[in-house]
mmCIF file of C-alpha atoms and ligand atoms in Angstrom:
data_model
loop_
_atom_site.group_PDB
_atom_site.id
_atom_site.type_symbol
_atom_site.label_atom_id
_atom_site.label_comp_id
_atom_site.label_asym_id
_atom_site.label_seq_id
_atom_site.Cartn_x
_atom_site.Cartn_y
_atom_site.Cartn_z
ATOM 1 C CA MET A 4 0.106 -0.183 0.024
ATOM 2 C CA ASN A 5 1.680 3.569 -1.125
ATOM 3 C CA LYS A 6 2.381 5.375 1.749
ATOM 4 C CA LYS A 7 -0.498 8.274 2.924
ATOM 5 C CA PHE A 8 -0.253 11.724 1.872
ATOM 6 C CA THR A 9 -0.243 14.517 4.175
ATOM 7 C CA THR A 10 -0.408 17.779 5.133
ATOM 8 C CA VAL A 11 3.825 17.500 5.853
ATOM 9 C CA ASP A 12 3.934 15.853 2.344
ATOM 10 C CA PHE A 13 2.327 19.752 0.994
ATOM 11 C CA LYS A 14 4.329 21.687 2.592
ATOM 12 C CA LYS A 15 7.606 18.975 0.635
ATOM 13 C CA ALA A 16 6.307 19.053 -3.258
ATOM 14 C CA LYS A 17 6.157 22.671 -2.859
ATOM 15 C CA GLU A 18 10.267 22.233 -1.768
ATOM 16 C CA ASN A 19 10.777 19.701 -4.346
ATOM 17 C CA GLY A 20 8.679 21.985 -6.842
ATOM 18 C CA GLU A 21 6.675 18.841 -7.258
ATOM 19 C CA LYS A 22 2.956 20.316 -8.338
ATOM 20 C CA ILE A 23 0.417 19.070 -5.447
ATOM 21 C CA THR A 24 -3.108 17.456 -7.398
ATOM 22 C CA MET A 25 -6.695 17.776 -5.813
ATOM 23 C CA LEU A 26 -9.914 16.927 -6.638
ATOM 24 C CA THR A 27 -13.072 16.819 -5.497
ATOM 25 C CA ALA A 28 -14.511 13.419 -4.342
ATOM 26 C CA TYR A 29 -18.562 13.480 -2.390
ATOM 27 C CA ASP A 30 -19.024 9.077 -2.397
ATOM 28 C CA TYR A 31 -17.400 6.036 -1.554
ATOM 29 C CA PRO A 32 -16.303 5.074 -5.719
ATOM 30 C CA THR A 33 -15.027 7.873 -6.621
ATOM 31 C CA ALA A 34 -12.903 8.880 -4.143
ATOM 32 C CA LYS A 35 -12.157 4.736 -4.449
ATOM 33 C CA ILE A 36 -10.680 5.853 -8.348
ATOM 34 C CA PHE A 37 -9.356 8.869 -7.317
ATOM 35 C CA ASP A 38 -7.680 7.503 -4.927
ATOM 36 C CA GLU A 39 -6.077 4.967 -7.426
ATOM 37 C CA ALA A 40 -5.579 6.938 -10.349
ATOM 38 C CA GLY A 41 -2.948 8.457 -7.574
ATOM 39 C CA VAL A 42 -4.557 12.452 -6.968
ATOM 40 C CA ASP A 43 -2.257 13.922 -3.533
ATOM 41 C CA SER A 44 -5.578 15.159 -1.664
ATOM 42 C CA ILE A 45 -9.372 14.452 -2.233
ATOM 43 C CA LEU A 46 -11.567 17.512 -1.351
ATOM 44 C CA VAL A 47 -15.126 17.052 -0.194
ATOM 45 C CA GLY A 48 -16.392 19.842 -1.921
ATOM 46 C CA ASP A 49 -19.762 22.038 -0.293
ATOM 47 C CA SER A 50 -19.586 22.547 -4.247
ATOM 48 C CA LEU A 51 -21.687 19.376 -3.038
ATOM 49 C CA GLY A 52 -24.587 21.556 -2.294
ATOM 50 C CA MET A 53 -24.478 22.245 -6.092
ATOM 51 C CA VAL A 54 -23.573 18.994 -7.912
ATOM 52 C CA VAL A 55 -24.668 16.538 -6.430
ATOM 53 C CA LEU A 56 -27.779 18.239 -3.900
ATOM 54 C CA GLY A 57 -28.745 20.490 -6.746
ATOM 55 C CA TYR A 58 -28.983 22.884 -4.439
ATOM 56 C CA GLU A 59 -27.674 27.129 -6.855
ATOM 57 C CA ASP A 60 -25.468 27.312 -4.017
ATOM 58 C CA THR A 61 -23.452 26.482 -1.298
ATOM 59 C CA THR A 62 -24.972 28.298 1.165
ATOM 60 C CA LYS A 63 -27.801 25.785 2.568
ATOM 61 C CA VAL A 64 -25.124 22.948 2.413
ATOM 62 C CA THR A 65 -25.186 21.990 6.138
ATOM 63 C CA ILE A 66 -22.742 20.253 9.009
ATOM 64 C CA GLU A 67 -24.617 17.041 8.680
ATOM 65 C CA ASP A 68 -24.243 16.634 5.134
ATOM 66 C CA MET A 69 -20.787 17.463 5.017
ATOM 67 C CA ILE A 70 -20.578 15.032 7.468
ATOM 68 C CA HIS A 71 -22.211 12.278 5.306
ATOM 69 C CA HIS A 72 -20.462 12.678 2.288
ATOM 70 C CA ILE A 73 -16.660 12.833 4.163
ATOM 71 C CA LYS A 74 -17.875 9.336 6.309
ATOM 72 C CA ALA A 75 -18.323 8.091 2.843
ATOM 73 C CA VAL A 76 -15.437 9.619 0.847
ATOM 74 C CA CYS A 77 -12.957 8.156 3.768
ATOM 75 C CA ARG A 78 -13.722 4.832 3.052
ATOM 76 C CA GLY A 79 -12.947 4.381 0.049
ATOM 77 C CA VAL A 80 -9.635 6.412 0.407
ATOM 78 C CA LYS A 81 -5.900 4.753 1.143
ATOM 79 C CA ARG A 82 -3.560 7.375 -0.189
ATOM 80 C CA ALA A 83 -4.953 10.612 -0.487
ATOM 81 C CA LEU A 84 -5.164 13.802 1.707
ATOM 82 C CA VAL A 85 -8.892 14.122 2.310
ATOM 83 C CA VAL A 86 -9.866 17.274 3.665
ATOM 84 C CA GLY A 87 -13.552 18.256 4.547
ATOM 85 C CA ASP A 88 -14.926 21.435 3.187
ATOM 86 C CA MET A 89 -16.259 23.477 6.816
ATOM 87 C CA PRO A 90 -20.147 25.386 5.357
ATOM 88 C CA PHE A 91 -21.670 28.501 5.329
ATOM 89 C CA LEU A 92 -21.922 29.805 8.823
ATOM 90 C CA SER A 93 -20.324 26.461 10.643
ATOM 91 C CA TYR A 94 -17.015 28.907 11.092
ATOM 92 C CA GLY A 95 -17.178 33.084 11.797
ATOM 93 C CA ILE A 96 -19.185 33.159 13.924
ATOM 94 C CA GLY A 97 -17.152 32.057 17.176
ATOM 95 C CA LYS A 98 -14.415 30.126 17.424
ATOM 96 C CA TYR A 99 -15.973 28.208 20.151
ATOM 97 C CA GLU A 100 -18.615 27.448 17.141
ATOM 98 C CA SER A 101 -15.370 27.086 14.575
ATOM 99 C CA VAL A 102 -13.585 24.079 16.762
ATOM 100 C CA LYS A 103 -16.345 22.499 17.374
ATOM 101 C CA ASN A 104 -17.430 22.320 13.626
ATOM 102 C CA ALA A 105 -13.805 21.462 12.857
ATOM 103 C CA GLY A 106 -13.587 18.566 14.983
ATOM 104 C CA ARG A 107 -16.894 17.361 14.411
ATOM 105 C CA LEU A 108 -15.995 16.740 10.458
ATOM 106 C CA ILE A 109 -12.641 15.440 11.975
ATOM 107 C CA ARG A 110 -14.078 12.786 14.339
ATOM 108 C CA GLU A 111 -17.426 11.746 13.120
ATOM 109 C CA GLY A 112 -16.758 12.271 9.304
ATOM 110 C CA GLY A 113 -12.898 11.412 9.668
ATOM 111 C CA CYS A 114 -10.498 13.538 7.337
ATOM 112 C CA SER A 115 -7.253 14.943 8.463
ATOM 113 C CA ALA A 116 -8.157 18.357 7.669
ATOM 114 C CA VAL A 117 -10.332 21.159 7.142
ATOM 115 C CA LYS A 118 -10.356 24.025 4.613
ATOM 116 C CA LEU A 119 -11.979 27.379 5.184
ATOM 117 C CA GLU A 120 -12.639 30.273 3.382
ATOM 118 C CA GLY A 121 -11.272 33.769 3.935
ATOM 119 C CA GLY A 122 -9.041 35.978 4.925
ATOM 120 C CA GLY A 123 -8.106 38.013 7.716
ATOM 121 C CA GLN A 124 -12.487 38.187 9.476
ATOM 122 C CA VAL A 125 -11.703 34.051 10.135
ATOM 123 C CA VAL A 126 -8.190 34.363 11.477
ATOM 124 C CA GLU A 127 -8.987 33.397 15.121
ATOM 125 C CA ASP A 128 -10.592 30.737 13.985
ATOM 126 C CA ILE A 129 -8.473 29.492 11.901
ATOM 127 C CA LYS A 130 -5.601 30.151 14.822
ATOM 128 C CA ALA A 131 -8.325 27.424 17.046
ATOM 129 C CA ILE A 132 -9.161 25.352 15.413
ATOM 130 C CA ILE A 133 -5.097 24.305 14.695
ATOM 131 C CA SER A 134 -4.263 25.071 18.251
ATOM 132 C CA THR A 135 -6.640 21.960 18.190
ATOM 133 C CA GLY A 136 -4.276 20.109 16.273
ATOM 134 C CA ILE A 137 -6.802 20.240 13.089
ATOM 135 C CA PRO A 138 -4.943 21.387 10.452
ATOM 136 C CA VAL A 139 -6.303 24.582 8.173
ATOM 137 C CA MET A 140 -6.049 24.927 4.671
ATOM 138 C CA GLY A 141 -7.794 27.989 3.899
ATOM 139 C CA HIS A 142 -9.209 29.664 1.074
ATOM 140 C CA LEU A 143 -9.075 33.309 -1.071
ATOM 141 C CA GLY A 144 -10.446 34.746 -4.256
ATOM 142 C CA TYR A 145 -13.078 34.137 -5.102
ATOM 143 C CA THR A 146 -14.604 32.877 -2.214
ATOM 144 C CA PRO A 147 -18.284 31.020 -2.786
ATOM 145 C CA GLN A 148 -20.202 31.037 0.286
ATOM 146 C CA SER A 149 -20.165 35.135 -0.414
ATOM 147 C CA ILE A 150 -20.958 34.904 -3.569
ATOM 148 C CA ASN A 151 -24.385 37.186 -2.590
ATOM 149 C CA ILE A 152 -21.265 39.712 -1.698
ATOM 150 C CA PHE A 153 -19.551 39.311 -5.328
ATOM 151 C CA GLY A 154 -23.136 39.041 -6.788
ATOM 152 C CA GLY A 155 -22.060 36.275 -8.790
ATOM 153 C CA HIS A 156 -19.345 33.581 -10.207
ATOM 154 C CA LYS A 157 -16.090 36.448 -10.837
ATOM 155 C CA ALA A 158 -12.997 36.339 -11.161
ATOM 156 C CA GLN A 159 -11.901 38.345 -8.346
ATOM 157 C CA GLY A 160 -8.510 40.654 -7.299
ATOM 158 C CA LYS A 161 -8.071 42.426 -11.057
ATOM 159 C CA THR A 162 -8.366 46.031 -9.047
ATOM 160 C CA LEU A 163 -4.587 47.064 -6.679
ATOM 161 C CA GLU A 164 -7.387 47.444 -4.272
ATOM 162 C CA THR A 165 -8.326 43.941 -4.398
ATOM 163 C CA ALA A 166 -5.109 42.565 -5.393
ATOM 164 C CA ARG A 167 -3.673 43.996 -2.297
ATOM 165 C CA LYS A 168 -6.107 42.570 -0.100
ATOM 166 C CA ILE A 169 -6.383 39.247 -1.350
ATOM 167 C CA TYR A 170 -2.420 39.297 -0.709
ATOM 168 C CA ARG A 171 -2.481 40.084 2.263
ATOM 169 C CA ASP A 172 -5.157 38.024 3.510
ATOM 170 C CA ALA A 173 -2.234 35.138 1.891
ATOM 171 C CA LEU A 174 0.132 36.419 4.133
ATOM 172 C CA LEU A 175 -1.895 36.163 7.130
ATOM 173 C CA LEU A 176 -3.679 33.114 6.838
ATOM 174 C CA GLN A 177 0.112 31.627 6.577
ATOM 175 C CA GLN A 178 1.039 33.296 9.595
ATOM 176 C CA ALA A 179 -1.714 32.102 11.677
ATOM 177 C CA GLY A 180 -0.466 28.321 10.257
ATOM 178 C CA VAL A 181 -2.774 26.863 7.646
ATOM 179 C CA PHE A 182 -0.879 24.500 5.512
ATOM 180 C CA ALA A 183 -1.672 25.334 1.858
ATOM 181 C CA ILE A 184 -4.617 27.893 0.151
ATOM 182 C CA VAL A 185 -6.645 27.348 -2.233
ATOM 183 C CA LEU A 186 -7.066 30.775 -4.153
ATOM 184 C CA GLU A 187 -9.968 30.820 -6.271
ATOM 185 C CA CYS A 188 -10.031 32.396 -10.137
ATOM 186 C CA VAL A 189 -7.571 34.596 -9.543
ATOM 187 C CA PRO A 190 -5.430 36.768 -12.799
ATOM 188 C CA TYR A 191 -2.918 33.983 -13.194
ATOM 189 C CA LYS A 192 -0.050 36.965 -12.493
ATOM 190 C CA LEU A 193 -1.285 37.501 -9.362
ATOM 191 C CA ALA A 194 -1.822 33.994 -8.405
ATOM 192 C CA ALA A 195 1.639 33.329 -9.696
ATOM 193 C CA PHE A 196 3.133 35.681 -7.345
ATOM 194 C CA ILE A 197 1.163 35.126 -4.303
ATOM 195 C CA SER A 198 2.521 31.373 -4.717
ATOM 196 C CA SER A 199 6.212 32.765 -5.198
ATOM 197 C CA ARG A 200 5.998 34.809 -1.947
ATOM 198 C CA LEU A 201 4.455 32.365 -0.131
ATOM 199 C CA ASP A 202 6.036 29.469 1.943
ATOM 200 C CA ILE A 203 3.604 27.399 1.858
ATOM 201 C CA PRO A 204 1.826 26.036 -1.310
ATOM 202 C CA VAL A 205 -1.064 27.447 -3.475
ATOM 203 C CA ILE A 206 -3.509 24.959 -5.008
ATOM 204 C CA GLY A 207 -5.313 27.003 -7.686
ATOM 205 C CA ILE A 208 -8.196 26.883 -9.498
ATOM 206 C CA GLY A 209 -8.995 29.349 -12.255
ATOM 207 C CA SER A 210 -5.432 30.696 -11.245
ATOM 208 C CA GLY A 211 -3.110 29.495 -13.917
ATOM 209 C CA ALA A 212 0.084 27.519 -14.078
ATOM 210 C CA GLY A 213 1.784 29.653 -11.759
ATOM 211 C CA CYS A 214 0.398 27.994 -8.630
ATOM 212 C CA ASP A 215 2.150 24.975 -6.662
ATOM 213 C CA GLY A 216 -0.779 22.697 -7.366
ATOM 214 C CA GLN A 217 -4.020 22.488 -9.114
ATOM 215 C CA VAL A 218 -7.672 21.898 -7.738
ATOM 216 C CA LEU A 219 -10.723 20.749 -9.794
ATOM 217 C CA VAL A 220 -14.597 19.932 -9.597
ATOM 218 C CA ALA A 221 -15.042 15.978 -10.395
ATOM 219 C CA HIS A 222 -18.142 16.655 -12.174
ATOM 220 C CA ASP A 223 -17.180 18.899 -13.878
ATOM 221 C CA ILE A 224 -14.341 17.149 -14.871
ATOM 222 C CA LEU A 225 -16.138 13.869 -15.944
ATOM 223 C CA GLY A 226 -18.808 16.267 -17.466
ATOM 224 C CA VAL A 227 -21.620 14.737 -14.957
ATOM 225 C CA TYR A 228 -22.432 18.488 -13.645
ATOM 226 C CA ARG A 229 -23.885 20.563 -16.906
ATOM 227 C CA ASP A 230 -26.271 23.037 -15.340
ATOM 228 C CA PHE A 231 -23.456 25.479 -15.672
ATOM 229 C CA SER A 232 -19.443 25.060 -17.360
ATOM 230 C CA PRO A 233 -16.909 26.960 -15.442
ATOM 231 C CA LYS A 234 -14.897 28.803 -18.043
ATOM 232 C CA HIS A 235 -11.976 27.755 -15.318
ATOM 233 C CA SER A 236 -12.518 24.369 -15.835
ATOM 234 C CA LYS A 237 -12.121 21.111 -18.493
ATOM 235 C CA LYS A 238 -14.023 17.924 -19.465
ATOM 236 C CA TYR A 239 -11.708 15.288 -19.319
ATOM 237 C CA ALA A 240 -14.377 12.954 -19.923
ATOM 238 C CA ASP A 241 -17.805 12.608 -20.993
ATOM 239 C CA VAL A 242 -19.282 10.771 -18.723
ATOM 240 C CA GLY A 243 -23.171 12.348 -18.174
ATOM 241 C CA ASP A 244 -22.960 11.096 -22.514
ATOM 242 C CA ILE A 245 -22.119 7.284 -21.576
ATOM 243 C CA MET A 246 -24.955 7.744 -18.024
ATOM 244 C CA LYS A 247 -27.731 8.940 -20.212
ATOM 245 C CA LYS A 248 -27.181 6.014 -23.538
ATOM 246 C CA ALA A 249 -26.923 3.668 -20.480
ATOM 247 C CA ALA A 250 -30.194 4.924 -18.801
ATOM 248 C CA THR A 251 -32.055 4.698 -22.686
ATOM 249 C CA ASP A 252 -30.501 1.386 -23.672
ATOM 250 C CA PHE A 253 -31.779 -0.240 -20.027
ATOM 251 C CA ILE A 254 -35.349 1.810 -20.562
ATOM 252 C CA SER A 255 -35.253 -0.075 -24.618
ATOM 253 C CA GLU A 256 -33.878 -3.399 -23.938
ATOM 254 C CA THR A 257 -36.617 -3.751 -20.535
ATOM 255 C CA LYS A 258 -39.417 -2.448 -23.073
ATOM 256 C CA ASN A 259 -38.565 -4.871 -25.845
ATOM 257 C CA GLY A 260 -37.602 -7.670 -23.734
ATOM 258 C CA VAL A 261 -33.906 -7.718 -24.234
ATOM 259 C CA PHE A 262 -33.213 -7.271 -20.788
ATOM 260 C CA PRO A 263 -33.038 -9.458 -18.601
ATOM 261 C CA THR A 264 -32.063 -12.759 -20.028
ATOM 262 C CA GLU A 265 -31.311 -16.255 -18.662
ATOM 263 C CA LYS A 266 -27.880 -15.498 -17.736
ATOM 264 C CA ASN A 267 -28.989 -11.956 -15.660
ATOM 265 C CA SER A 268 -31.661 -14.306 -13.624
ATOM 266 C CA PHE A 269 -31.685 -18.097 -11.406
ATOM 267 C CA ILE A 270 -33.327 -20.884 -11.786
ATOM 268 C CA ILE A 271 -35.405 -23.363 -9.281
ATOM 269 C CA ASP A 272 -35.372 -26.609 -10.230
ATOM 270 C CA ASP A 273 -38.273 -28.239 -12.497
ATOM 271 C CA ASP A 274 -39.382 -30.908 -9.735
ATOM 272 C CA ILE A 275 -39.412 -28.336 -6.955
ATOM 273 C CA LEU A 276 -42.040 -25.181 -8.988
ATOM 274 C CA GLU A 277 -44.396 -28.294 -10.181
ATOM 275 C CA GLN A 278 -44.693 -29.092 -6.690
ATOM 276 C CA LEU A 279 -45.711 -25.424 -5.904
ATOM 277 C CA LYS A 280 -47.712 -25.519 -8.916
ATOM 278 C CA LYS A 281 -49.997 -28.346 -7.255
ATOM 279 C CA GLU A 282 -49.963 -27.422 -3.607
ATOM 280 C CA VAL A 283 -51.353 -23.825 -4.844
HETATM 281 O O1 KIV B 5 -16.325 23.251 -2.361
HETATM 282 C C1 KIV B 5 -15.274 23.221 -3.583
HETATM 283 O O2 KIV B 5 -15.100 22.333 -4.321
HETATM 284 C C2 KIV B 5 -14.234 23.492 -3.431
HETATM 285 C C3 KIV B 5 -13.433 23.873 -5.161
HETATM 286 C C4 KIV B 5 -14.054 25.040 -5.625
HETATM 287 C C5 KIV B 5 -11.610 24.428 -4.329
HETATM 288 O O3 KIV B 5 -13.928 24.711 -2.427
#
């Protein structure tokens, strides 16, 4: 069995100039396949609110939803570092709540680290969580839980003021002790600059090749989530089309009597059946 990838390996990878790979997963089979493929880390993202539960955004996801899916993912993973997302309002409303909820993801869910969104405003929560021994991953740039403030899914950090804020927040998070930062939808030159200035790895999503690693949403790369196709992602397969074809083939074969065949059925001794027919 391969050695487990840990938060320490995140740091080592950056030092050695090796790119870190991270994919989201929300269930046992997907997590198992991605782990077998060799991805370094699996994020049980609160993106599950949209791509699995069908909400419009991530703000409806609860801590119970997260624990349920983190448990399933952890059952399928042997090597990758599993990071559990802290959902909207499970932090940022007091240190006690943040530590309690981060602890639930670790203890009940079984993941090895948590991720939460935001900069200076959540630094005290982050410090409190880390002080209990839970590794924290930061998330800056476009932070989906603040969609109602951003007014939609928009790149961040294009003005001097917002670029400065993202840079300063990244330094604050590093000082607070996060082991890595996700940088979402930030102009690629800014993301490369921030990555070069930090000692901890920057994992980009929509932030260009200059980051220390990349994270993508499983349902986007697989072509399963078809409501919205983000510019920053890449569809590596069209599993959605394959699923649809499998379902239409099943429907047509069942209606036409092609499925099931004897191969898909169980047998009973003819004598037993005859006996039953006589009895009833
Ligand atoms: O929830 C999620 O999937 C995420 C990624 C977009 C990084 O936070």
